[in-house]
Amino acid sequence: MAATPLTSTELDQALAGLTGWSIQDGKLTATFEADRSAVPAFYAAVAKAEDETNHHVEVTVLYGTIGFALNTHDAGAAITALDTAMAARLTTLATEHGAHPATG
């Protein structure tokens, strides 16, 4: 069954519970900061989560930051519940690896 794009109301509700996440260029995005030595293990955990859910994330790593961008290609590159669920999981993984939402 194909994923259904979230309505603007559903997206607003989801964002209310996703600290550090926002919509940019039609994607659900966030950047986390961590000690640079923690980034490889954090990314490995992200890759495992992607494989487990068969839902893949655009990842950008730069020094001690790791950025994410999510949308669902099967839903016309719209943001779906798959994306908000993955964002919540990524936030949990960030916390587990000592990362926090970037402040600037």
Coordinates of C-alpha atoms in Angstrom, one line a residue:
M1 CA 0.0 0.0 0.0
A2 CA 1.4 3.4 -1.0
A3 CA 2.2 6.0 1.6
T4 CA -0.2 8.9 1.8
P5 CA 1.1 12.5 2.0
L6 CA 0.3 14.2 5.3
T7 CA -2.1 17.1 5.4
S8 CA -0.7 20.5 6.6
T9 CA -2.6 20.0 9.9
E10 CA -1.1 16.5 10.3
L11 CA 2.3 17.8 9.5
D12 CA 2.0 20.7 12.0
Q13 CA 1.0 18.2 14.7
A14 CA 3.9 16.0 13.9
L15 CA 6.4 18.9 13.9
A16 CA 5.1 19.9 17.4
G17 CA 6.6 16.7 18.7
L18 CA 9.8 16.7 16.7
T19 CA 12.3 19.1 18.4
G20 CA 14.7 20.6 15.9
W21 CA 12.9 19.4 12.8
S22 CA 11.4 21.7 10.1
I23 CA 10.3 21.7 6.5
Q24 CA 12.7 22.9 3.9
D25 CA 12.3 22.5 0.2
G26 CA 9.5 20.0 0.7
K27 CA 11.6 17.8 3.0
L28 CA 11.5 17.1 6.7
T29 CA 14.9 18.2 7.9
A30 CA 17.1 18.5 11.0
T31 CA 20.7 18.9 11.8
F32 CA 22.3 17.4 14.9
E33 CA 25.6 18.3 16.6
A34 CA 27.8 15.7 18.3
D35 CA 31.3 15.2 19.4
R36 CA 33.0 14.4 16.1
S37 CA 34.2 11.1 17.4
A38 CA 30.5 10.0 18.0
V39 CA 29.4 10.7 14.4
P40 CA 30.5 7.4 12.8
A41 CA 28.6 5.3 15.4
F42 CA 25.6 7.6 15.1
Y43 CA 25.6 7.2 11.3
A44 CA 26.0 3.4 11.6
A45 CA 22.9 3.3 13.8
V46 CA 21.1 5.5 11.2
A47 CA 22.0 3.0 8.5
K48 CA 20.7 0.1 10.5
A49 CA 17.4 1.9 11.1
E50 CA 17.1 2.7 7.4
D51 CA 17.6 -1.0 6.6
E52 CA 15.2 -2.2 9.2
T53 CA 12.4 0.1 7.9
N54 CA 13.4 0.1 4.2
H55 CA 13.0 3.9 4.4
H56 CA 16.1 5.8 3.4
V57 CA 17.3 9.2 4.5
E58 CA 19.4 11.9 2.8
V59 CA 22.4 12.3 5.2
T60 CA 25.0 15.0 5.2
V61 CA 28.0 14.7 7.5
L62 CA 30.2 17.7 8.1
Y63 CA 32.7 17.8 11.0
G64 CA 30.6 17.3 14.1
T65 CA 27.2 17.7 12.5
I66 CA 24.9 15.2 10.8
G67 CA 22.0 16.5 8.8
F68 CA 18.9 14.6 7.6
A69 CA 16.3 15.3 4.9
L70 CA 13.3 13.0 4.6
N71 CA 10.4 12.6 2.1
T72 CA 8.7 9.6 0.6
H73 CA 9.5 8.9 -3.1
D74 CA 6.6 6.5 -3.4
A75 CA 4.3 9.3 -2.4
G76 CA 5.5 11.8 -5.1
A77 CA 8.3 13.0 -2.8
A78 CA 5.8 14.2 -0.2
I79 CA 6.2 14.0 3.5
T80 CA 4.3 11.0 5.0
A81 CA 3.9 9.3 8.3
L82 CA 6.9 7.1 7.3
D83 CA 9.0 10.3 7.4
T84 CA 7.7 11.6 10.7
A85 CA 8.2 8.1 12.3
M86 CA 11.8 8.0 10.9
A87 CA 12.4 11.5 12.2
A88 CA 11.3 10.4 15.7
R89 CA 13.6 7.4 15.5
L90 CA 16.5 9.6 14.3
T91 CA 16.0 11.9 17.2
T92 CA 16.1 9.0 19.6
L93 CA 19.3 7.7 18.0
A94 CA 20.8 11.2 18.2
T95 CA 20.1 11.3 21.9
E96 CA 21.6 7.8 22.4
H97 CA 24.8 9.0 20.6
G98 CA 25.2 12.3 22.6
A99 CA 23.9 14.5 19.7
H100 CA 21.5 17.4 20.1
P101 CA 19.7 19.6 17.6
A102 CA 22.0 22.2 16.0
T103 CA 21.6 25.7 17.3
G104 CA 22.7 27.7 14.4

